[in-house]
Coordinates of C-alpha atoms in Angstrom, one line a residue:
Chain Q
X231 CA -35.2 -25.3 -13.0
X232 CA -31.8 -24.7 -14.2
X233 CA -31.1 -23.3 -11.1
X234 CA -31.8 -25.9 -8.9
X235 CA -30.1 -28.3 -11.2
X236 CA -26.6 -26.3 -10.5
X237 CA -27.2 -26.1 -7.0
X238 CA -27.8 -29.9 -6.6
X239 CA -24.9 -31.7 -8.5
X240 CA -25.5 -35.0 -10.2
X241 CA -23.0 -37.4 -7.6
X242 CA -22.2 -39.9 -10.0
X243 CA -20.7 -37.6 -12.0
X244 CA -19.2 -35.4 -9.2
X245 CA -18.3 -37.7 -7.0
X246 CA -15.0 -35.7 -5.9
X247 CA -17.2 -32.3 -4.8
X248 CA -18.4 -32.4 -2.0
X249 CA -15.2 -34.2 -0.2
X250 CA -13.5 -31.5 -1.9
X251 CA -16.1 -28.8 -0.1
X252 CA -15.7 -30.7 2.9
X253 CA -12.1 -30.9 3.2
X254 CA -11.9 -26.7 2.5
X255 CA -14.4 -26.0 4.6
X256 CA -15.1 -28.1 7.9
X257 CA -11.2 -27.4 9.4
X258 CA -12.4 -23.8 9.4
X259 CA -15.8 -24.3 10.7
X260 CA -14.8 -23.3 14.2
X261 CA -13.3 -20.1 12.6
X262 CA -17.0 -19.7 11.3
X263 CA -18.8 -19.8 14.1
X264 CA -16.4 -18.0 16.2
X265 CA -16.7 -15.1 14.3
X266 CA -20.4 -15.3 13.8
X267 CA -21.0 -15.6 17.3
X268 CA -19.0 -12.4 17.7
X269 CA -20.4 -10.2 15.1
X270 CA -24.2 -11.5 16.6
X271 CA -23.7 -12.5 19.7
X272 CA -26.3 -15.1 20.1
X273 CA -25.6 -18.6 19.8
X274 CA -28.5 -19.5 17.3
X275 CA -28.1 -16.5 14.9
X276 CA -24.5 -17.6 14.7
X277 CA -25.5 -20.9 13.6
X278 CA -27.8 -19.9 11.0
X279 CA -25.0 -17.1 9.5
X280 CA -22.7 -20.0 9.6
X281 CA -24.9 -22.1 7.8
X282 CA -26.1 -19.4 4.8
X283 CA -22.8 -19.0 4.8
X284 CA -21.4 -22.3 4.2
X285 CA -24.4 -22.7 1.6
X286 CA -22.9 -19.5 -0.4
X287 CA -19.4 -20.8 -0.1
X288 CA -21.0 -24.3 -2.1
X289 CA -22.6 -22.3 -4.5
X290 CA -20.1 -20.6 -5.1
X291 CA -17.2 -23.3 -4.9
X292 CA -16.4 -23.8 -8.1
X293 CA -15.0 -20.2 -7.8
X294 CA -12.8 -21.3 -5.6
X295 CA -9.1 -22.0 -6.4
X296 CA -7.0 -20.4 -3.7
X297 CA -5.3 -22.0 -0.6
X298 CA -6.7 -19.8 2.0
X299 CA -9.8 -21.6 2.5
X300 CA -10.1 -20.0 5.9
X301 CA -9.8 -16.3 4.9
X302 CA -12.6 -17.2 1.8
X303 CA -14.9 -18.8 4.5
X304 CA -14.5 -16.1 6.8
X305 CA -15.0 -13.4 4.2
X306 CA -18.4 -14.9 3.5
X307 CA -19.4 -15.3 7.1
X308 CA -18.1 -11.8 7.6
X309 CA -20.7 -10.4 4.6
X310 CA -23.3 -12.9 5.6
X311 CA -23.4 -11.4 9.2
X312 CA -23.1 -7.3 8.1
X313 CA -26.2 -8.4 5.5
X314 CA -28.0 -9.9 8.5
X315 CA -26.7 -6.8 11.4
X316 CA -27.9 -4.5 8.5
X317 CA -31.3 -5.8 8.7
X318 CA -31.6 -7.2 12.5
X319 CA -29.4 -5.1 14.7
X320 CA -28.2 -2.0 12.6
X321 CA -27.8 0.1 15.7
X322 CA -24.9 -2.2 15.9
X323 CA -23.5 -0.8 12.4
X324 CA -24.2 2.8 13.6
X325 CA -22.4 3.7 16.0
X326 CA -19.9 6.4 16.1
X327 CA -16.2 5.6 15.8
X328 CA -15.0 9.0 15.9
X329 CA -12.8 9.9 18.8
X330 CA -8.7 9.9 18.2
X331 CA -7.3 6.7 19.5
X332 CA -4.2 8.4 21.0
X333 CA -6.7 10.3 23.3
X334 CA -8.5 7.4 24.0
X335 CA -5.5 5.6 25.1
X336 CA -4.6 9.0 27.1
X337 CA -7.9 8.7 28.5
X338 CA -7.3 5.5 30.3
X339 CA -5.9 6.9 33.3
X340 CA -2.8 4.3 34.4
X341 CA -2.2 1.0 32.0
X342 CA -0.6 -0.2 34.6
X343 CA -3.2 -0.1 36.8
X344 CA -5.3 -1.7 33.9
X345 CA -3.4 -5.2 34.3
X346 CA -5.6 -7.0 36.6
X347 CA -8.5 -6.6 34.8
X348 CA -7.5 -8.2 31.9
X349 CA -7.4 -11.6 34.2
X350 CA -11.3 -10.9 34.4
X351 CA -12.9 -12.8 31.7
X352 CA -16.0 -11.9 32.1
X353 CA -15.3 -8.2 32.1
X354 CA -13.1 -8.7 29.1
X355 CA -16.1 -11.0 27.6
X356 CA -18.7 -7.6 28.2
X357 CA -16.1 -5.0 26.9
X358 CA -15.5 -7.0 23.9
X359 CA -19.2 -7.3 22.7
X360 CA -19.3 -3.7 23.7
X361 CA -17.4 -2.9 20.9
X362 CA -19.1 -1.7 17.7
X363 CA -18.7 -4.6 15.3
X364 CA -16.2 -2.9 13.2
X365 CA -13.5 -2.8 16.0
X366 CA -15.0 -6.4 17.3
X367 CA -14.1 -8.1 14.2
X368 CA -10.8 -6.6 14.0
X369 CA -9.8 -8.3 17.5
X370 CA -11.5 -11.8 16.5
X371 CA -9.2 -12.0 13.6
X372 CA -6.0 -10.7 14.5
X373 CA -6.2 -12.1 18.4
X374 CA -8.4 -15.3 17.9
X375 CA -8.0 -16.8 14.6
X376 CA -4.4 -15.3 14.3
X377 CA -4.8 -13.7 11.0
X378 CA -2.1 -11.2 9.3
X379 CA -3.1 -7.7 8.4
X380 CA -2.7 -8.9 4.9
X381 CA -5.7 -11.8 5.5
X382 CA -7.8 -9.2 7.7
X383 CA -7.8 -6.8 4.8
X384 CA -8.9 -8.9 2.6
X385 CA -11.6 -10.5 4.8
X386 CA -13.2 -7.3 6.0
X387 CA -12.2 -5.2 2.6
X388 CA -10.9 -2.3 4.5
X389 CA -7.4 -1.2 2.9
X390 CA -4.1 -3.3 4.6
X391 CA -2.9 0.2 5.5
X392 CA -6.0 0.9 7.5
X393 CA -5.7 -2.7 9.4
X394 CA -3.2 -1.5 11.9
X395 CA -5.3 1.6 12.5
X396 CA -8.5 0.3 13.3
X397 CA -6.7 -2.8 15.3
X398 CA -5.1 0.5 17.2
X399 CA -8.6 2.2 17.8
X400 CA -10.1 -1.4 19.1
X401 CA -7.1 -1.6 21.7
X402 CA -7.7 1.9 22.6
X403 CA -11.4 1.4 22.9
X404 CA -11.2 -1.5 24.4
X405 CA -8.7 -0.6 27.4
X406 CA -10.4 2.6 27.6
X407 CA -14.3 0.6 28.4
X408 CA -12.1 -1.8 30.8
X409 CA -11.4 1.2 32.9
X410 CA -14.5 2.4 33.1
X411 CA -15.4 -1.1 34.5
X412 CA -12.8 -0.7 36.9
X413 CA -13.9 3.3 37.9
X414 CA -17.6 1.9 38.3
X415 CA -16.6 -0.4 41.2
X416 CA -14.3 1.4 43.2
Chain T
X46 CA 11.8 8.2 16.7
X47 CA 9.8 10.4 18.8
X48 CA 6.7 9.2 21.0
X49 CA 4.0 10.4 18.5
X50 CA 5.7 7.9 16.1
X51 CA 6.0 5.2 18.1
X52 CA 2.1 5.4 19.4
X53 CA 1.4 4.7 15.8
X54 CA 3.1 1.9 14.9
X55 CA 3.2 0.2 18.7
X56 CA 0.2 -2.1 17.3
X57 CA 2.1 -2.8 13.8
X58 CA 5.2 -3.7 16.5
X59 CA 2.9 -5.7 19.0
X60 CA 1.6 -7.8 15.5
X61 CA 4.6 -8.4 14.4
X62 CA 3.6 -6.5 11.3
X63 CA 6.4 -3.9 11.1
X64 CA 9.6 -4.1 8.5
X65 CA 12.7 -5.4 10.1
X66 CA 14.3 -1.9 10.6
X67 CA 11.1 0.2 12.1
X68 CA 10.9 -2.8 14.2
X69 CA 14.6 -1.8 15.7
X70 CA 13.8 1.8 15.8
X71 CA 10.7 1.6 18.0
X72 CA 12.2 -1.2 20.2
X73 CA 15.6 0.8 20.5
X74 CA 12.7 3.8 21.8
X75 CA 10.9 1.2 24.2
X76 CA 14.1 0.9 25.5
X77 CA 14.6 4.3 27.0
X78 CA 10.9 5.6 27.3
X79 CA 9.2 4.1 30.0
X80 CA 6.0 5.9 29.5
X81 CA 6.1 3.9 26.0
X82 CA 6.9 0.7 27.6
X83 CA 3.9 0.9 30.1
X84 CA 1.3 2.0 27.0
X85 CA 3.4 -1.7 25.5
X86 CA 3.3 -3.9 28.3
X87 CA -0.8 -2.9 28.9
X88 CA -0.5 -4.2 24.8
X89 CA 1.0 -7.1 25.5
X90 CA -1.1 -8.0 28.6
X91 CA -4.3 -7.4 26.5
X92 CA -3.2 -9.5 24.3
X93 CA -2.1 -12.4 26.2
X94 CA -5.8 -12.1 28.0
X95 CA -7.6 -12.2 24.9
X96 CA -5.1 -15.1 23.3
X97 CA -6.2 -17.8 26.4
X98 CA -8.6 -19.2 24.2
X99 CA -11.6 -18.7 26.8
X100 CA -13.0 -16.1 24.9
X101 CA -13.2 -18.7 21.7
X102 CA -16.8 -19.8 20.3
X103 CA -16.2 -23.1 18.9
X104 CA -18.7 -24.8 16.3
X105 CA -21.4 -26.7 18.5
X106 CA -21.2 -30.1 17.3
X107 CA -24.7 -30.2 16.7
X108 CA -23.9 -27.6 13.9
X109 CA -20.5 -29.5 12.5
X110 CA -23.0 -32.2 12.3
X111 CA -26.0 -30.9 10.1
X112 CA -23.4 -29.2 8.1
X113 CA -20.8 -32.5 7.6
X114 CA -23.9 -33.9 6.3
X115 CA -25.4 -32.0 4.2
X116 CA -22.9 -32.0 1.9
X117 CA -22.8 -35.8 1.9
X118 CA -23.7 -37.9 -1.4
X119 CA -27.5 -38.4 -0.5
X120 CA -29.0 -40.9 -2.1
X121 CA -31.7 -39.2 -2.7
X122 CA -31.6 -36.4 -4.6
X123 CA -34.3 -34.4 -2.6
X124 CA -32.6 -31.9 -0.6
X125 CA -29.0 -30.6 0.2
X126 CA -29.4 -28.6 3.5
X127 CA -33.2 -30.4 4.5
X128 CA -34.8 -27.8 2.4
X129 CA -37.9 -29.3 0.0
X130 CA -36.8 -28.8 -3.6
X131 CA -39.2 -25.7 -4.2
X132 CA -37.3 -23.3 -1.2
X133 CA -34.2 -23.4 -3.0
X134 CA -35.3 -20.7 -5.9
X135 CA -36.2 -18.8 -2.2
X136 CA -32.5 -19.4 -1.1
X137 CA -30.9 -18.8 -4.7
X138 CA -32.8 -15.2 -4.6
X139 CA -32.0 -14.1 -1.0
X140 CA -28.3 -15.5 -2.2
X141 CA -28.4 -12.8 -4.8
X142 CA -29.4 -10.3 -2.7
X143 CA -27.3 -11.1 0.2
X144 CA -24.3 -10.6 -2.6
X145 CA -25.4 -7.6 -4.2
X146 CA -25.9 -6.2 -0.3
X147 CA -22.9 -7.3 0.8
X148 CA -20.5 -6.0 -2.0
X149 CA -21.2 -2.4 -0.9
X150 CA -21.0 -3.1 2.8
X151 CA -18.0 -0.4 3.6
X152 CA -17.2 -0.1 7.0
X153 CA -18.5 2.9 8.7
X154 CA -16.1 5.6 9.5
X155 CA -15.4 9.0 11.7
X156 CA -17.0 12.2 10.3
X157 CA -13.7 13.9 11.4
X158 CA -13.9 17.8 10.0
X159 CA -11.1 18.8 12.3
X160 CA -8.1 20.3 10.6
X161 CA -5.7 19.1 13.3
X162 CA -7.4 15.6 12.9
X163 CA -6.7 16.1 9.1
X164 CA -2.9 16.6 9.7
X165 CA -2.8 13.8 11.9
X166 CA -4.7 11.6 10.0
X167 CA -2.3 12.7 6.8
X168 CA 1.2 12.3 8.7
X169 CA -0.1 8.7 10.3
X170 CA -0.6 7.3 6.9
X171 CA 2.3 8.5 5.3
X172 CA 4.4 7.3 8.7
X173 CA 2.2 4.0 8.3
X174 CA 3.6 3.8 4.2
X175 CA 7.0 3.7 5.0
X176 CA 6.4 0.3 6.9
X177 CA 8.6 -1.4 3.7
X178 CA 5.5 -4.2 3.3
X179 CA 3.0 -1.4 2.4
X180 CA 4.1 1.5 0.5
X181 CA 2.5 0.7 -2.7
X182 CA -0.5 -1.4 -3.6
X183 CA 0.0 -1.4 -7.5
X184 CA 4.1 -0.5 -8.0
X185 CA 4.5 1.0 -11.1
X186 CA 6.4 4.6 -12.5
X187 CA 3.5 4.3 -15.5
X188 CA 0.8 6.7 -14.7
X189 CA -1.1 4.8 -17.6
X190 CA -0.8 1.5 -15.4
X191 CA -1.5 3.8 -11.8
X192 CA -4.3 5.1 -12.8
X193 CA -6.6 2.4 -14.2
X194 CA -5.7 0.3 -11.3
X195 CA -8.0 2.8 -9.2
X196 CA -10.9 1.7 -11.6
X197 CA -13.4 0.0 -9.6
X198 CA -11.2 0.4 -6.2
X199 CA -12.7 4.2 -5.7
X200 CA -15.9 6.1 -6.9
X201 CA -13.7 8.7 -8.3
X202 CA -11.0 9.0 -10.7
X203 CA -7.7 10.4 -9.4
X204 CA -5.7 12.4 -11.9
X205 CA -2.5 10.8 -12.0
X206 CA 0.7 13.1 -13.1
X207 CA 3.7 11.8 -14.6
X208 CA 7.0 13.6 -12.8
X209 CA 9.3 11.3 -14.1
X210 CA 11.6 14.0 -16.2
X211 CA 11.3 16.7 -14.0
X212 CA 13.2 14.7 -11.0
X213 CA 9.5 13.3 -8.8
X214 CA 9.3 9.7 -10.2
X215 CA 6.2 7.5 -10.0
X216 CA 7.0 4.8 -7.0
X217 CA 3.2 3.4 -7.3
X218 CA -0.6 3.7 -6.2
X219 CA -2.2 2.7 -2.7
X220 CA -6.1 3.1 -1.5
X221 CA -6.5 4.5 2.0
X222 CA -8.3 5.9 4.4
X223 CA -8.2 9.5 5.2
X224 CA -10.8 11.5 6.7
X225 CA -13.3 8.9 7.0
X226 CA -13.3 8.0 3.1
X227 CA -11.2 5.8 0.3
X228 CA -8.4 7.7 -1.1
X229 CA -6.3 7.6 -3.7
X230 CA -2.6 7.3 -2.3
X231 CA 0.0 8.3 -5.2
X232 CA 3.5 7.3 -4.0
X233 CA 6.4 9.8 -5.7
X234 CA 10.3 9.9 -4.8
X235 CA 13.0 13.0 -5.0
X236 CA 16.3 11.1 -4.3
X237 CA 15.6 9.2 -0.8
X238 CA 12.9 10.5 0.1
X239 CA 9.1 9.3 -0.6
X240 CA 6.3 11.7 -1.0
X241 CA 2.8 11.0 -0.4
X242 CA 0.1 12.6 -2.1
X243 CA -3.5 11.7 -0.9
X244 CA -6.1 12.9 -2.6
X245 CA -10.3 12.6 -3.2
X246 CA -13.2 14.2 -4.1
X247 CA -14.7 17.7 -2.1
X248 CA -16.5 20.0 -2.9
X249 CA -14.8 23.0 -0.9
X250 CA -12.3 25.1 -2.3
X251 CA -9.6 25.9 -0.6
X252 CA -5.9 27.9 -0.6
X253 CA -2.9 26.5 -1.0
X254 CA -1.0 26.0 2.3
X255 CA 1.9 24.7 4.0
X256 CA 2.8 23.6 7.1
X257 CA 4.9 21.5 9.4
X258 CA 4.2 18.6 11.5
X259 CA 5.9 16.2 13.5
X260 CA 8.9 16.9 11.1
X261 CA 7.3 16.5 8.2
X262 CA 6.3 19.1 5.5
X263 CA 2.6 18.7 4.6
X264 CA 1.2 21.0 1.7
X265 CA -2.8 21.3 1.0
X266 CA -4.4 22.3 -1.7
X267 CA -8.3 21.7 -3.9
X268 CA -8.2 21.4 -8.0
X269 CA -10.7 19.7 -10.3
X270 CA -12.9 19.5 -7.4
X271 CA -10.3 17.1 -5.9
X272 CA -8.4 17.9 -2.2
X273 CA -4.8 17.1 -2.6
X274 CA -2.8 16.4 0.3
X275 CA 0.9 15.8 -0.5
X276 CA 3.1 15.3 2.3
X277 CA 7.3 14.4 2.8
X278 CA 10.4 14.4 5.3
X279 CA 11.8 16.2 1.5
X280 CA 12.5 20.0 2.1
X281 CA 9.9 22.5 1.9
X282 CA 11.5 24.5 -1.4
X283 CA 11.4 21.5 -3.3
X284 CA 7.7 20.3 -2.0
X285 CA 6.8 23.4 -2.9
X286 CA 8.3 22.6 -6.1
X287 CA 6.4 19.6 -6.7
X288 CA 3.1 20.7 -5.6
X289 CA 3.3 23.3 -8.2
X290 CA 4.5 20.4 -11.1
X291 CA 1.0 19.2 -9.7
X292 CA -0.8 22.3 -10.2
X293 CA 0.2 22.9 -13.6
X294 CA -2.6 21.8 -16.2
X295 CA 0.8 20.4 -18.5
X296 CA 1.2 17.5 -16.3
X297 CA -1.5 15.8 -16.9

């Protein structure tokens, strides 16, 4: 019973909490889904991630002293999602990230030629969810939510040094399934 | 800087993420390589393309809504999320589990066995700690401070050697990734120049080598069950030299 005593604060008595909560957490709630719709992509599991999530970021609010709200949400959403990819869509998790980025890039047979196809968003939409999610979160944070390597590291918990890498091997990846795109329809 | 150099760090560039001085290097290089420049501006278009904001999933407002209010004052007391009272013991367990999943969620990475994919794998992080903003992770010359820092960080316990009077001082410690696992990344200086030793847990055995890449002089070696990599623009004599330090049981 004590449990569900902590998890439902007396108000009169903790008045300030929740507008505390809300004024963390609803600026980044776009950030939240964003990223959950990413790593599932499907609207209504990216709702409920986002809300588990935001339920584990209440519980565990009191926790919560730092001024990067965003990167705390986010690194909840971003465990709430692998838990969930784990158990729903591991094939996801699986897959195998081991070719060389350099020869990915090398693989992609003229950049220049590349251009136009970025200006297709629906290609670029398909190549993107493409991506196993390791290299898909990557791109979210650094190219949607803007985040430094620092705040990417510690949202995903892959080493700072290993951020530029694995942002490298996205790119690569990434250019290298837009060409293919391109080689399928001429 | 050579083209090999410049592939690595044209993301760190692109980001933003590179110390003031690399980031003059690699543009003075853009500047006379067009092959570089092309592999930049396809960068820098991707980027643009995926920056429009059309590729951005924002909150439906149905969602911002049931959220906003369940974290309301309610007057009554009866539920936070529209869960009866009894669910929430079913929510605080698959919370715990969700946490104690979660914590060992590491991301999955290349089964690499390749020497050559080794090397480069070696030379790219060194090349990578030299960006000023990431050399260390834990700065201290104390191997007593170093080497409980790793505690927790890595399921291994690096042996951490203290140089200090025989001319290799302790810079600091870093985790990274090499060869598809956590690493312990002990950072070392003779004069100017910084050494890099990585080094984790194998069970292979193998001779001690040398070798040479990209202008670098990498030395690899097994002891303790550990694989040592240790690699430095220093010379190869004194390397050498400090490989051996490394070797000897007195160090440690």
């Amino acid at each position: 019973m004590g449990l569900i005593r902590n998890l439902q604060p007396e108000r009169s008595s903790e008045q300030d909490e929740p507008s505390r909560f809300e004024k963390a957490i609803l600026p980044h709630l776009d950030a939240a889904y964003n990223l959950a719709r990413w790593l599932t992509r499907n609207d209504q599991d990216a709702e409920d991630m986002v809300q588990e999530a935001c339920l584990r970021a209440f519980k565990s609010f009191d926790g919560f002293y730092g001024v990067h709200a965003k990167a705390w949400l986010l690194t909840i959403v971003r465990n709430t999602c692998y838990t969930w990819l784990g158990k729903n869509r591991v094939h996801d998790l699986s897959a195998s990230l081991d070719e060389d980025v350099h020869q990915a890039e090398s693989q992609v047979p003229d950049p220049q030629a590349l251009l136009p196809r970025f200006e297709d968003n629906q290609a670029l939409r398909q190549a993107l969810e493409g991506l196993p999610a390791e290299f898909r979160e990557v791109l979210i944070l650094r190219e949607l939510e803007g985040l430094s390597y620092k705040e990417i590291a510690d949202v995903t918990g892959i080493p700072q040094g290993t951020v530029m890498s694995r942002l490298a091997r996205a790119r690569g990846r990434l250019k290298l399934s837009l060409a293919g795109h391109m080689n399928k329809e001429h | 800087m050579n083209c090999q150099e410049v592939r690595i760090l044209i993301d760190g560039y692109v980001d933003g993420e590179l110390d003031p001085i690399r980031n003059r290097e690699v543009e003075q290089h853009f500047r006379t390589c067009p092959a570089c420049s092309t592999v930049l501006n396809s960068h820098q278009a991707l980027r643009a393309a995926l920056r429009t904001g059309s590729l951005y999933r924002t909150a439906p407002p149905a969602l911002r809504n049931r959220i906003r209010s369940s974290f309301k004052p309610a007057p009554t007391r009866k539920s936070l999320m529209g869960l009866p009272q009894w669910r929430w013991v079913a929510v605080a367990a698959s919370l715990a589990l969700v946490s104690v999943l979660t914590w060992r969620a590491v991301p999955f990475l290349p089964t690499e066995t390749a020497d050559d994919q080794l090397i480069q794998e070696v030379t790219a992080s060194h090349v990578r700690s030299l960006m000023v903003t990431h050399l260390v992770d834990i700065s201290s010359s104390d191997r007593h401070v170093v080497k409980p820092w790793f505690t927790g960080k890595l399921d291994f316990a690096p042996s951490v050697a203290d140089l200090t009077e025989q001319g290799f001082p302790m810079v600091g410690g870093r985790l990274d990734y090499v060869n598809g696992r956590a690493v312990a990344g002990l950072v070392y200086k003779r004069r100017e120049h910084v050494i890099n030793v990585f080094l984790w847990p194998s069970a292979a055995a193998v001779e001690t080598r040398s070798l040479a890449h990209q202008g670098y002089h990498l030395v690899c070696w097994t002891q303790s069950g550990m694989t040592y990599w240790a690699i430095s623009d220093l010379n190869s004599r004194e390397l050498q030299e400090f490989v051996q330090l490394l070797q000897s049981p007195s160090s440690h």
